[in-house]
Coordinates of C-alpha atoms in Angstrom, one line a residue:
X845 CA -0.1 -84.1 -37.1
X846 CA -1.0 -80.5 -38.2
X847 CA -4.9 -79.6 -37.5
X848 CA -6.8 -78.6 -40.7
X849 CA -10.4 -77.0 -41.4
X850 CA -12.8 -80.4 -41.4
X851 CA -13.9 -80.2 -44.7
X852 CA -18.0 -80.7 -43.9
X853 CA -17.7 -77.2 -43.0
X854 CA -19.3 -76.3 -46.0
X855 CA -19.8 -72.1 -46.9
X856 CA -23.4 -71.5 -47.8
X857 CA -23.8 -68.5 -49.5
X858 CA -24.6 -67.1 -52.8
X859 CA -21.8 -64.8 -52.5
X860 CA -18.1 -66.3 -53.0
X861 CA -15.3 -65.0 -51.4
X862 CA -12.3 -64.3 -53.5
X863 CA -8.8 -64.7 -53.4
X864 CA -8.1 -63.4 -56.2
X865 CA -8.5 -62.9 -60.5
X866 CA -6.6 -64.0 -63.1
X867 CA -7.7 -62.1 -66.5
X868 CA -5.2 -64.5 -69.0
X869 CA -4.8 -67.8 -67.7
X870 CA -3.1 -70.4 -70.2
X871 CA -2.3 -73.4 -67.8
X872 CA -5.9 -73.9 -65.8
X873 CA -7.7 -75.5 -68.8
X874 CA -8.3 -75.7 -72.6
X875 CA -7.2 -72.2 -73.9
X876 CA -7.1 -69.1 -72.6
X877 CA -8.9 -68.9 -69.4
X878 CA -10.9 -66.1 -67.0
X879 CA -9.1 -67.9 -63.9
X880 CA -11.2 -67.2 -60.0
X881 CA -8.8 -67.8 -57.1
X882 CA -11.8 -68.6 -54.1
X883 CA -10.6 -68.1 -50.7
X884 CA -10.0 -71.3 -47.8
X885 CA -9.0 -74.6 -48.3
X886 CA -9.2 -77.6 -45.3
X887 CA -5.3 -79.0 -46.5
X888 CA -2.4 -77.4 -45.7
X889 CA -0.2 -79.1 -48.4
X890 CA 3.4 -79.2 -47.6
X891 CA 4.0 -77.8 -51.0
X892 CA 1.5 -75.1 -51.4
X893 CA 2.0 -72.0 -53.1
X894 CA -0.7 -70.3 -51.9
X895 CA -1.2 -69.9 -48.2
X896 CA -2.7 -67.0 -48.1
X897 CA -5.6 -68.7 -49.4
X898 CA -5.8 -71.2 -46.4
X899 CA -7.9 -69.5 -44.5
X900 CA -11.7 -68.0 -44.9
X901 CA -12.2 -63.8 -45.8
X902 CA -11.4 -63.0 -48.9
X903 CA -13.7 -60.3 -51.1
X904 CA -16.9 -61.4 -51.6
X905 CA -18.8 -60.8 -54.6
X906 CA -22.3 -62.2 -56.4
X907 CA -22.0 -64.4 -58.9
X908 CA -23.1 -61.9 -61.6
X909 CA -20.3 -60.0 -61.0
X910 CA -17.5 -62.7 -61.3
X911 CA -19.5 -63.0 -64.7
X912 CA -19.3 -59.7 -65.6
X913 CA -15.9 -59.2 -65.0
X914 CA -15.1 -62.0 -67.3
X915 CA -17.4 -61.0 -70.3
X916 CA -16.2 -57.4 -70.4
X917 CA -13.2 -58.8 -72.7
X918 CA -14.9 -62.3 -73.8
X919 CA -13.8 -62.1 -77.3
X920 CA -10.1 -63.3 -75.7
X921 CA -12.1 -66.5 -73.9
X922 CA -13.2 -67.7 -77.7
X923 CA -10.9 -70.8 -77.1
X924 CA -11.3 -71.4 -73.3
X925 CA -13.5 -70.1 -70.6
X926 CA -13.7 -69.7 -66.9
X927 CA -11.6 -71.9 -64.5
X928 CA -12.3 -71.6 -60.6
X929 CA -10.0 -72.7 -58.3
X930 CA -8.3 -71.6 -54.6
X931 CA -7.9 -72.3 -52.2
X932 CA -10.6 -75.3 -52.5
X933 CA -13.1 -73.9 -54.6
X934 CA -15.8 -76.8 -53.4
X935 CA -16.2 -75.4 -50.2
X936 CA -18.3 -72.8 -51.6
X937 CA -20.5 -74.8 -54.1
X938 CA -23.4 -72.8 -53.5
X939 CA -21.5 -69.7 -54.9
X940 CA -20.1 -71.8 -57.5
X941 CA -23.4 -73.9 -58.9
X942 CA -24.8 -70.3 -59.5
X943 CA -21.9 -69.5 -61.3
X944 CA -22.0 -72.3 -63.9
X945 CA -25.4 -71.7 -64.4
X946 CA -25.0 -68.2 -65.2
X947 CA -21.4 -68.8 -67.1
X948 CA -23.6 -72.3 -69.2
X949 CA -26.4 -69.3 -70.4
X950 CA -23.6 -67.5 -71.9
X951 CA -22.3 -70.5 -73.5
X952 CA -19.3 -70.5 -72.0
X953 CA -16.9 -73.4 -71.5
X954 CA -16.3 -74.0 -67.2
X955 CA -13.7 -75.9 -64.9
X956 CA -13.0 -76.4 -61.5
X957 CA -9.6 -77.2 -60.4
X958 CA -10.3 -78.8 -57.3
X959 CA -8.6 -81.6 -54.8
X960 CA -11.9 -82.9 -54.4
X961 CA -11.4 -82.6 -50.7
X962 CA -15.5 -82.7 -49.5
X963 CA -16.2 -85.1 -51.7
X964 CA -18.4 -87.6 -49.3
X965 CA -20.9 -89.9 -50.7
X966 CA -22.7 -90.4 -47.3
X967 CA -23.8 -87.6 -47.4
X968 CA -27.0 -86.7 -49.8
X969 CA -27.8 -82.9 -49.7
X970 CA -23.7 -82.7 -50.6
X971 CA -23.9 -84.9 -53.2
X972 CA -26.9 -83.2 -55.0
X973 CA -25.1 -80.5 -55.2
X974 CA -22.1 -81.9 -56.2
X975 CA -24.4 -83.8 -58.8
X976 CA -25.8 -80.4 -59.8
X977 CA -22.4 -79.1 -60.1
X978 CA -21.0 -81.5 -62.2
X979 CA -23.7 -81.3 -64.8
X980 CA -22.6 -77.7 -65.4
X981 CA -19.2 -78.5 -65.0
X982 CA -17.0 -79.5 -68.6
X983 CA -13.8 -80.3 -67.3
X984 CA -12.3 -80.8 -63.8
X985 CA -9.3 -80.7 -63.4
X986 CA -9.0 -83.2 -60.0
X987 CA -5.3 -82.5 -58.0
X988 CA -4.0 -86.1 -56.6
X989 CA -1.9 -85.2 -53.7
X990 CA -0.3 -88.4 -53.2
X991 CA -1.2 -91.9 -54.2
X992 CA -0.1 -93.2 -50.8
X993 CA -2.6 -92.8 -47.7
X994 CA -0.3 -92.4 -45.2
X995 CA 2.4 -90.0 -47.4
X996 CA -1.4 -88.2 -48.3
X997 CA -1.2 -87.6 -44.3
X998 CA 1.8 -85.9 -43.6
X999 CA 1.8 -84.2 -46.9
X1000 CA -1.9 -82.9 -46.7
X1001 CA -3.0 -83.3 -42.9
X1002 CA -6.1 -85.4 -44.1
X1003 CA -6.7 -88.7 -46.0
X1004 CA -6.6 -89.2 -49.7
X1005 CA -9.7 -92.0 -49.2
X1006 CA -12.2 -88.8 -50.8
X1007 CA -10.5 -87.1 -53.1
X1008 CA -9.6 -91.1 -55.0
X1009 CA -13.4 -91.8 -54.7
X1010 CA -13.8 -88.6 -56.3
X1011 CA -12.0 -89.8 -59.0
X1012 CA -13.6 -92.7 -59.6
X1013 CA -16.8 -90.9 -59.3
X1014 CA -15.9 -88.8 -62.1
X1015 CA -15.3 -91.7 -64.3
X1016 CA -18.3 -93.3 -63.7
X1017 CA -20.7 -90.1 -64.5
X1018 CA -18.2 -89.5 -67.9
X1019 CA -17.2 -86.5 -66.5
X1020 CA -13.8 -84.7 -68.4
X1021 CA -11.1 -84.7 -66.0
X1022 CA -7.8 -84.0 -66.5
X1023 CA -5.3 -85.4 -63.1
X1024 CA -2.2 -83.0 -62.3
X1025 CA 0.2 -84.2 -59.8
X1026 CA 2.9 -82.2 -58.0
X1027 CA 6.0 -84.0 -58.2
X1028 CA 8.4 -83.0 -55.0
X1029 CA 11.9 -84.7 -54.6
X1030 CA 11.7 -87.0 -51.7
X1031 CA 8.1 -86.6 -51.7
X1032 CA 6.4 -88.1 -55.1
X1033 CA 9.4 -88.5 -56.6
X1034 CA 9.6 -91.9 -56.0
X1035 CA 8.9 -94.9 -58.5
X1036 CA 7.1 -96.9 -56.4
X1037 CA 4.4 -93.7 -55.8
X1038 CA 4.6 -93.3 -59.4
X1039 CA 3.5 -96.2 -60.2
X1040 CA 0.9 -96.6 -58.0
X1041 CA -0.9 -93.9 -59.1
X1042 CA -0.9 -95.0 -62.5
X1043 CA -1.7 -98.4 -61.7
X1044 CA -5.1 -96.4 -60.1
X1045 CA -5.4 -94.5 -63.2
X1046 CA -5.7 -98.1 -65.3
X1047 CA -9.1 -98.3 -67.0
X1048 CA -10.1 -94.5 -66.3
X1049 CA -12.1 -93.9 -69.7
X1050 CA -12.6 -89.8 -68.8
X1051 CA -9.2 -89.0 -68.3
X1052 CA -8.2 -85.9 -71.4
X1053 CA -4.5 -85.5 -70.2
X1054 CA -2.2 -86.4 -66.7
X1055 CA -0.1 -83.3 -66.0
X1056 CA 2.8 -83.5 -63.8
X1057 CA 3.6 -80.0 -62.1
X1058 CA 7.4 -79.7 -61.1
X1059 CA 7.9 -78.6 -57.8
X1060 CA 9.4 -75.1 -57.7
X1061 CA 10.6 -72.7 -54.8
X1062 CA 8.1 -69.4 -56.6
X1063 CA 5.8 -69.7 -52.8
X1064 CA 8.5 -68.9 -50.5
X1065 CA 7.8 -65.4 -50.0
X1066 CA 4.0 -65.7 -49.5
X1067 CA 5.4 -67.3 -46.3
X1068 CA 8.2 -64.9 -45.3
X1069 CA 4.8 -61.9 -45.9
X1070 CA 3.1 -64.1 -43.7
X1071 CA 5.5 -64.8 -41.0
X1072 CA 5.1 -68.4 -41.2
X1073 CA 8.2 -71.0 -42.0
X1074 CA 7.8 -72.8 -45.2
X1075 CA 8.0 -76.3 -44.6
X1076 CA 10.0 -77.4 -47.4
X1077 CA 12.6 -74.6 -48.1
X1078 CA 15.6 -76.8 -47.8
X1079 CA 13.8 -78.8 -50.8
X1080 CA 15.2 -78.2 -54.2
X1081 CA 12.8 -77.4 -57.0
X1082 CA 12.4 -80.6 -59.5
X1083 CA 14.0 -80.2 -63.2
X1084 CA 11.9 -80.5 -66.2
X1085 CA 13.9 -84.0 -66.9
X1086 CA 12.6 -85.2 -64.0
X1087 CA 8.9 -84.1 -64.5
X1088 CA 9.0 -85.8 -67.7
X1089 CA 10.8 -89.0 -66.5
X1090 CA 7.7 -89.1 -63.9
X1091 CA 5.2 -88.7 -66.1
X1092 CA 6.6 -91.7 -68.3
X1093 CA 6.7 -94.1 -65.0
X1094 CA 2.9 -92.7 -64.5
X1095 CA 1.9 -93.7 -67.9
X1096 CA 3.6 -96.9 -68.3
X1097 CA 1.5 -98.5 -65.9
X1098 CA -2.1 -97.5 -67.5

């Protein structure tokens, strides 16, 4: 079983640290989009295209500044708004509450993309914030790793049992979401996981859209720079035909 950051570890600091900036994002949300990259994540997804955002660092900045950046060329944001997203961009709520508040003043439409990872109802002074959050928050967009617990295990290094209370969580408080799924050959790709995560999705009332993401080979040389082996390079990347074929066996089960 591969070790990962436990996830309680939360950072608390007005400052977030950042992988990186995206100035014309047009797949993390409803237009175009200011997209922030934070920095650390507790999975280490089989899959992931972004491992240099595993670990904590990054640049850190206030959230006034992540603002300002953004609203120095807001006229192209008139259809979307800022998107944050990693790494796991709930490990740094703090940094990220402060952020909506500040991007809400301005009018200015937010979403997280988030695996929602910390989510842990046991825990109150997390779930005020995560409360708080979400009442600045219009649209998450939640990533479902895999349907399947123990799949969710060797895929993620942690359990799914959060991140699909999350979900329903979301529901409950009417919050937007929209569910994107990675489909990986051998992986996902399999009707049976398919189904099962549509049969989960049955009855959601706050879902916008379910976006199946194709898995593609683009990450591999984030590992070679970093001297680690990617884990699934003998894995062929998934054709659009099958992407949509998945999302048809999601659908016909809600």
């Amino acid at each position: 079983m591969r070790l990962f950051q436990e996830p309680s570890i939360l950072i608390s600091n007005m400052k977030g640290y950042v992988h990186s900036f995206e100035s014309f994002g047009t797949v993390d949300g409803p237009g175009v989009r200011f997209v922030v990259f934070l920095q650390g994540c507790p999975m280490r997804c089989l899959y992931c295209h972004n491992p240099d955002s595993w670990n904590h660092g990054g640049t850190a900045y206030e959230p006034d500044e992540v603002l300002e950046k953004m609203t120095r060329n807001i006229a192209f944001y008139q259809t979307g708004g800022i998107t944050v997203s990693g790494g796991e961009p709930m490990l740094q709520l703090d940094f990220l509450i402060e952020l909506f508040r500040l991007a809400k003043a301005r009018k200015i439409h937010t979403c997280i993309d988030t695996s929602g990872v910390v989510f842990d109802e046991d825990k109150p002074e997390l779930m005020s914030k995560i409360d708080t959050l979400l009442s600045l928050c219009d649209l998450v967009m939640l990533d479902i790793k895999h349907i399947d617990e123990d799949e969710h295990l060797k895929l993620t290094g942690h359990t799914n049992k959060n991140i699909l209370a999350f979900a329903k969580y979301l529901n409950k408080k009417d919050v937007p979401m929209r569910v994107r799924h990675v489909i990986v050959p051998n992986i996902t790709f399999k009707e049976e996981y398919l189904r099962g995560l549509g049969a989960f999705l049955k009855g959601f009332t706050n879902i916008e859209k379910i976006e199946v993401l194709p898995f593609h080979k683009m990450g591999e040389v984030k590992y070679e720079n970093l001297g680690i082996e990617c884990p699934l390079k003998d894995t062929e990347a998934l054709s659009e035909k099958d992407a949509k074929w998945a999302l048809k066996i999601i659908n016909s089960r809600r």
